[in-house]
PDB file of C-alpha atoms in Angstrom:
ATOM      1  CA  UNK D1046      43.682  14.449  12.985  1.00 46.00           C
ATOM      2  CA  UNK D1047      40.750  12.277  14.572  1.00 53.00           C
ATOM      3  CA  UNK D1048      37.908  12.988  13.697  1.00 53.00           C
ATOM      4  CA  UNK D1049      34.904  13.756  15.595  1.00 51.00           C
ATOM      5  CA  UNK D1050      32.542  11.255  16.832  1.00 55.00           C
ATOM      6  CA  UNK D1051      28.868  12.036  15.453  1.00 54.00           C
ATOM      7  CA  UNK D1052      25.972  11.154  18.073  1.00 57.00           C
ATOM      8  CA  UNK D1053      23.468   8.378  16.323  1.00 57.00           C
ATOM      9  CA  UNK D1054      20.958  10.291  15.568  1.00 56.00           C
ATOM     10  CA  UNK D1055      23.384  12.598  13.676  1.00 56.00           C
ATOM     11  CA  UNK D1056      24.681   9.795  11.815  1.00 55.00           C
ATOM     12  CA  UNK D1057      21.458   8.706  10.657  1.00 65.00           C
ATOM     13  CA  UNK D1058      21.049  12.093   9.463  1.00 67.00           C
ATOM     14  CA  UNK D1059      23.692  12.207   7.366  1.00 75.00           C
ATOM     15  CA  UNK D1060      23.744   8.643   6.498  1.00 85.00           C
ATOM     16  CA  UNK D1061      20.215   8.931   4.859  1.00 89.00           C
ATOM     17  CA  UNK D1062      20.018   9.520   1.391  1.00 92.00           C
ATOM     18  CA  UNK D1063      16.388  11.269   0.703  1.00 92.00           C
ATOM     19  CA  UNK D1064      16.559  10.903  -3.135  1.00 91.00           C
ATOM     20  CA  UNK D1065      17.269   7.198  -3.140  1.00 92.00           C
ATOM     21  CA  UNK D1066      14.683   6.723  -1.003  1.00 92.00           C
ATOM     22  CA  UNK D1067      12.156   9.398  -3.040  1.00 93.00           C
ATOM     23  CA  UNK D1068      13.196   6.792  -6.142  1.00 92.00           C
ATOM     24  CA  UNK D1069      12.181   3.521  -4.227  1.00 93.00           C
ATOM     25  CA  UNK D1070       8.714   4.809  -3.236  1.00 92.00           C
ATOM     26  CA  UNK D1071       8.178   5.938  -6.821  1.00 94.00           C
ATOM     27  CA  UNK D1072       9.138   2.655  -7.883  1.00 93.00           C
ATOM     28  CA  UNK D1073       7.376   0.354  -5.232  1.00 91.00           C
ATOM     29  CA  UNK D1074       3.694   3.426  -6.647  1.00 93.00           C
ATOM     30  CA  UNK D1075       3.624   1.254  -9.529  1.00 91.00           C
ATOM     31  CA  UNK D1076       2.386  -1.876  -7.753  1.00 82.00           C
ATOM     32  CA  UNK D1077      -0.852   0.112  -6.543  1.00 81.00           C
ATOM     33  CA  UNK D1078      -2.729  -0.022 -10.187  1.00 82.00           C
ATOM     34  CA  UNK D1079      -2.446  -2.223 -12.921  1.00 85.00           C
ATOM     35  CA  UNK D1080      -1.223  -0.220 -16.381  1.00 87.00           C
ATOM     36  CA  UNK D1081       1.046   2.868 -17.107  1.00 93.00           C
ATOM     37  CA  UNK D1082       0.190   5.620 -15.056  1.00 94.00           C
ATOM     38  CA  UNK D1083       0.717   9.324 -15.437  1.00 94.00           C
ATOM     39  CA  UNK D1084       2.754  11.989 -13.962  1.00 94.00           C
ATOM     40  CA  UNK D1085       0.812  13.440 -11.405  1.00 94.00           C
ATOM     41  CA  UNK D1086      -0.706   9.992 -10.532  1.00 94.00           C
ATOM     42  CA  UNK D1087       2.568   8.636  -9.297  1.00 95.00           C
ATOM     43  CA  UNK D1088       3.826  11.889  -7.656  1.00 94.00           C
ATOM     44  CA  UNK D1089       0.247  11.872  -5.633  1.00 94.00           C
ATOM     45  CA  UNK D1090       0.891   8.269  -4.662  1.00 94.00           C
ATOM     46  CA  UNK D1091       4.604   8.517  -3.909  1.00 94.00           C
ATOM     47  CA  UNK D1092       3.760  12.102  -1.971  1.00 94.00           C
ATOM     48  CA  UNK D1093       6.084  13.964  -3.967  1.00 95.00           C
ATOM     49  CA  UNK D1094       6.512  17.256  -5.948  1.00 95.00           C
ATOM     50  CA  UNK D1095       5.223  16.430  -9.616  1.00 94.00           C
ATOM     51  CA  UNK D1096       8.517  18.090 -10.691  1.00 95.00           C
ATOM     52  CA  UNK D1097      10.544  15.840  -8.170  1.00 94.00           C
ATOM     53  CA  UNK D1098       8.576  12.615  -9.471  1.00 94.00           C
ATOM     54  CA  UNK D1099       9.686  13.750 -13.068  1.00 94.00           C
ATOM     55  CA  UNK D1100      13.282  14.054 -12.170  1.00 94.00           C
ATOM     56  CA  UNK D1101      13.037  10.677 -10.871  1.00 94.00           C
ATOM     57  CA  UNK D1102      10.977   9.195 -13.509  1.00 94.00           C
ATOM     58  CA  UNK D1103      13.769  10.402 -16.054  1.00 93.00           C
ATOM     59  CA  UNK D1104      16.306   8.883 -13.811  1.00 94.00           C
ATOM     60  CA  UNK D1105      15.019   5.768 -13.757  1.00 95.00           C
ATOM     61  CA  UNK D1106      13.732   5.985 -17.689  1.00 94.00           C
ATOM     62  CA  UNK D1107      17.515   6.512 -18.536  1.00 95.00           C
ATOM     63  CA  UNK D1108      18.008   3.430 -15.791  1.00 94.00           C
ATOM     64  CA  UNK D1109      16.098   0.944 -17.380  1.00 95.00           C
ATOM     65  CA  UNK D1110      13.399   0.342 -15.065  1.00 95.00           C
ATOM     66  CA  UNK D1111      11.188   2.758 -16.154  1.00 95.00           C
ATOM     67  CA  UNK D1112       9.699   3.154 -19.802  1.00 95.00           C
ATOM     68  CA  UNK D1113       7.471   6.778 -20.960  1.00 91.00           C
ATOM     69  CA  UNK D1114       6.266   8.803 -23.865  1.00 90.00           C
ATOM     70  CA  UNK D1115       6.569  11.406 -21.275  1.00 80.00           C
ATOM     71  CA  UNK D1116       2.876  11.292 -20.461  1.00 87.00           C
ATOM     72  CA  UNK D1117       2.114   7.639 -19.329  1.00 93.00           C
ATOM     73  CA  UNK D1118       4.758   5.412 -17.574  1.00 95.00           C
ATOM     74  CA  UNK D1119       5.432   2.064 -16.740  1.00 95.00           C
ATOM     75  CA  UNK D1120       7.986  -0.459 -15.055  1.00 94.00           C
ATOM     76  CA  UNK D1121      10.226  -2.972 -17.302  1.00 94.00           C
ATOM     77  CA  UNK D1122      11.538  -6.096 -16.690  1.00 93.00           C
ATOM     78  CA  UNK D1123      14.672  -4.536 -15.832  1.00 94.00           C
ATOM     79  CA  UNK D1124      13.073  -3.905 -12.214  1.00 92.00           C
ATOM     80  CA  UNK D1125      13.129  -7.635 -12.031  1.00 89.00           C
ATOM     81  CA  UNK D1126      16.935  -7.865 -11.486  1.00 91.00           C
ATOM     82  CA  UNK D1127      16.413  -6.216  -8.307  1.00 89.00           C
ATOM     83  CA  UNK D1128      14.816  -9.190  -6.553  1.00 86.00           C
ATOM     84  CA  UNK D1129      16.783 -11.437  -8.887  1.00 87.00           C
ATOM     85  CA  UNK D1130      19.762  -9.886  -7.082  1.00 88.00           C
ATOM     86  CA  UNK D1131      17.868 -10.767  -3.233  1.00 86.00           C
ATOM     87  CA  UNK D1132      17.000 -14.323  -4.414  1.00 84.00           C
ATOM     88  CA  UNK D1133      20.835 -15.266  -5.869  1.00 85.00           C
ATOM     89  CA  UNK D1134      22.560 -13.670  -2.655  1.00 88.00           C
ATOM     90  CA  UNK D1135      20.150 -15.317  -0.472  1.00 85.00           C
ATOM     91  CA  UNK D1136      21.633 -18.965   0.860  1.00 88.00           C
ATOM     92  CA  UNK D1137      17.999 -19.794   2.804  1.00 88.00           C
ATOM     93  CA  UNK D1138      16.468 -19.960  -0.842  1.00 87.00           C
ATOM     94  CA  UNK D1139      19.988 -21.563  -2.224  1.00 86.00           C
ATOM     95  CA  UNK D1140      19.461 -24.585   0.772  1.00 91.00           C
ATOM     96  CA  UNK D1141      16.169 -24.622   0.696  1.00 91.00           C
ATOM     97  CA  UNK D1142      15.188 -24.829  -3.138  1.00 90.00           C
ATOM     98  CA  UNK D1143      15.930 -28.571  -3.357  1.00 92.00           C
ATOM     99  CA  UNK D1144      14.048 -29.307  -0.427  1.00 94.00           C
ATOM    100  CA  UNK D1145      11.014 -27.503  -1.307  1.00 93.00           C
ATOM    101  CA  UNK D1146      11.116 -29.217  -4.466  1.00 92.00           C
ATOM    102  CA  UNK D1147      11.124 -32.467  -3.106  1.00 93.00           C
ATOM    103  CA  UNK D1148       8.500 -32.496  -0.416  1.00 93.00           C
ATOM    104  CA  UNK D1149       6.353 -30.611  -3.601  1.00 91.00           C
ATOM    105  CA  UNK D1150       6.891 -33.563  -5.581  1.00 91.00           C
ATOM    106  CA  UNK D1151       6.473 -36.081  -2.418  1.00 93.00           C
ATOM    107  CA  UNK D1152       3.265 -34.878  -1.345  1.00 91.00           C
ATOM    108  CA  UNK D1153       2.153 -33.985  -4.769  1.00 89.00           C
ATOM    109  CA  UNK D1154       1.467 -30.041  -2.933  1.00 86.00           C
ATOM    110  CA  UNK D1155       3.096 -26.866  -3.646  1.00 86.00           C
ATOM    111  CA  UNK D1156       5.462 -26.008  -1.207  1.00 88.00           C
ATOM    112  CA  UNK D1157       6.493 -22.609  -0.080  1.00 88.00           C
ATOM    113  CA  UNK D1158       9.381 -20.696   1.374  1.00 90.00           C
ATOM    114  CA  UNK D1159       8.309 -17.410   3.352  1.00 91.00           C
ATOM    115  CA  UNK D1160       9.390 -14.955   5.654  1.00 91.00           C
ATOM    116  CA  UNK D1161       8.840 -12.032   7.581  1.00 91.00           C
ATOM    117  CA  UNK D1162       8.690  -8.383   6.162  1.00 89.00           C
ATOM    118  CA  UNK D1163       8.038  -6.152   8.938  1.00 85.00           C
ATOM    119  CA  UNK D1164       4.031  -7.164   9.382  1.00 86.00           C
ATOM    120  CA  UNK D1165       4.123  -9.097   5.858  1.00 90.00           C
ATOM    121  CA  UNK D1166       5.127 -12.223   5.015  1.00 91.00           C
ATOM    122  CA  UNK D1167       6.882 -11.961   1.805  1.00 90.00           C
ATOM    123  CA  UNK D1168       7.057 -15.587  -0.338  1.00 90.00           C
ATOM    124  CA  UNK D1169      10.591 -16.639  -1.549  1.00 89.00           C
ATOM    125  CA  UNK D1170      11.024 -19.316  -2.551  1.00 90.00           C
ATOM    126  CA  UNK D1171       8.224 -22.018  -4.172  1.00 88.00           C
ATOM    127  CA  UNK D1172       8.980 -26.205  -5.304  1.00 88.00           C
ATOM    128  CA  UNK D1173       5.856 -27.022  -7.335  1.00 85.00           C
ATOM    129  CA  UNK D1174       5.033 -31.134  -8.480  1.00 83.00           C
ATOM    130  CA  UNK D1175       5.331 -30.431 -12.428  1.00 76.00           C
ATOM    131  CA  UNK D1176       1.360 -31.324 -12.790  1.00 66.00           C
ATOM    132  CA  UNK D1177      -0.043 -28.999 -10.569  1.00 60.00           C
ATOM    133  CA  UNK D1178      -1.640 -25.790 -11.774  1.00 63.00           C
ATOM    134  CA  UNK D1179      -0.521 -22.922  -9.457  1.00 60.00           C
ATOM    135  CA  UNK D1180      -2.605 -19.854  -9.932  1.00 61.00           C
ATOM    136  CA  UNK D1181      -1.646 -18.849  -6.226  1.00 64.00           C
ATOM    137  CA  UNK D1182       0.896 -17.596  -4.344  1.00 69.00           C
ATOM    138  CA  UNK D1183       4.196 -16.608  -6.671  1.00 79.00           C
ATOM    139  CA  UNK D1184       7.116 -15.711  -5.352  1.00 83.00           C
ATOM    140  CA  UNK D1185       7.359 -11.784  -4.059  1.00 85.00           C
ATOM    141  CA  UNK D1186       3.668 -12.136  -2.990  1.00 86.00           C
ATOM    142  CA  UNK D1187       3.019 -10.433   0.382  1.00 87.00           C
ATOM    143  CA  UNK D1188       0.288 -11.122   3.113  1.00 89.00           C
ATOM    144  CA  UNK D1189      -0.186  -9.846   6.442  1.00 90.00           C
ATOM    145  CA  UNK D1190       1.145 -12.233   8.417  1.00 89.00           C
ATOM    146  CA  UNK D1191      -1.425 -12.639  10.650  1.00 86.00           C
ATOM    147  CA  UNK D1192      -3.694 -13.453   7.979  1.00 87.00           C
ATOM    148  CA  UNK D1193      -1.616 -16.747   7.156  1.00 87.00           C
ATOM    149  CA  UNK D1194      -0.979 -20.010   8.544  1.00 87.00           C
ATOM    150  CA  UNK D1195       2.833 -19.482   7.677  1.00 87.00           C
ATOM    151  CA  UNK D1196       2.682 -15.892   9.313  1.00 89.00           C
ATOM    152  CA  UNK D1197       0.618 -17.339  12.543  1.00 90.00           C
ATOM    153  CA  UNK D1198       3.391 -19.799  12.703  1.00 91.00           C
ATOM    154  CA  UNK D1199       6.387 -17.640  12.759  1.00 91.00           C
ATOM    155  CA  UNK D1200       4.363 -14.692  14.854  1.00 90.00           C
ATOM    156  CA  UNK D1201       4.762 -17.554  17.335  1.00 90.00           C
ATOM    157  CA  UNK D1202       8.550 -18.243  17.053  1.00 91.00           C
ATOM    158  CA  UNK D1203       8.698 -14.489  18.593  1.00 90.00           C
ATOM    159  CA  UNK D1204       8.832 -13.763  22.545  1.00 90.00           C
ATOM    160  CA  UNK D1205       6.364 -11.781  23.982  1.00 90.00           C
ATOM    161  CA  UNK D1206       7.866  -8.459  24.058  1.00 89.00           C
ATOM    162  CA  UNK D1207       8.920  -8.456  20.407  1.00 88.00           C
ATOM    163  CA  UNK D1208       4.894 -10.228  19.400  1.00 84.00           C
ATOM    164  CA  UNK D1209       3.317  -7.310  21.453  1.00 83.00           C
ATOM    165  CA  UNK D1210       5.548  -4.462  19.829  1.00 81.00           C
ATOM    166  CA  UNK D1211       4.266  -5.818  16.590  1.00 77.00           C
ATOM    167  CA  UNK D1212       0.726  -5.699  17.676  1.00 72.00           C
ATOM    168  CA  UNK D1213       0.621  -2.300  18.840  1.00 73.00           C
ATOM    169  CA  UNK D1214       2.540  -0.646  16.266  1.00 64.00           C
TER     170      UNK D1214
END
């Protein structure tokens, strides 16, 4: 039997998992402050019901990426595979590693790989001379790209239509 064709909208509907994405925004509350935080505190930031942010919290305790006494709670380095995963199955950063490294070591400079985010530039890559100190920009750092010499520059690799949707959104 063939089955029925859904409208877009519809799919996006039912294509849209709400509880994976109530997880991520619990997850991505934990970059706000610095320390565990409580309960209520991350179901006020993530704009959730404190017994939906518990459920979660619990889910992602038994997960790995979360550890609790069941009052205070805070991320592990388990979290860190999840970028791990974007960096490995990235091939810009795969490329573009060795070059970064050697125009770090060539003009004695840090060098750094970013791109864009929505209004962000997100840093992804980094070559770094071996004596230079780098208190700075790490990679996963975000900026708003207009704020940035590397975000002015690729703001003005866009055409106009897609640089003035940006700016008025």
């Amino acid at each position: 039997m063939p089955k029925l064709k859904r409208n877009e909208s519809e799919e996006r509907a039912t294509d849209f998992v709400e509880s994976l994405d109530r997880g991520l925004r619990l997850l991505q509350c934990f970059g706000t402050t610095a320390g565990p935080m409580t309960l209520s505190d991350l179901a006020r930031a993530a704009d959730l019901p404190r017994a939906t942010a518990r459920r979660m919290l619990f889910t992602l305790q038994r997960g790995g990426y979360v550890s609790g006494d069941g009052k205070l709670f805070s991320l592990t380095p388990h979290v860190l595979t999840l970028a791990a995963s974007y960096l490995r199955s990235n091939q810009l950063v795969a490329v573009l590693q060795p070059v970064l490294d050697r125009v770090a070591t060539a003009a004695n400079e840090i060098s750094s790989l970013a791109v864009l985010d929505g209004d962000d530039v997100v840093f992804i890559a980094r070559g770094s001379p071996a004596r230079v100190f780098s208190g700075g920009l790490e990679i996963g750092y975000r900026l708003p790209s207009f704020c940035t010499s590397v975000g002015r520059a690729m703001l003005g690799q866009l055409d106009d239509a897609e640089l003035a949707a940006r700016l008025t959104a």
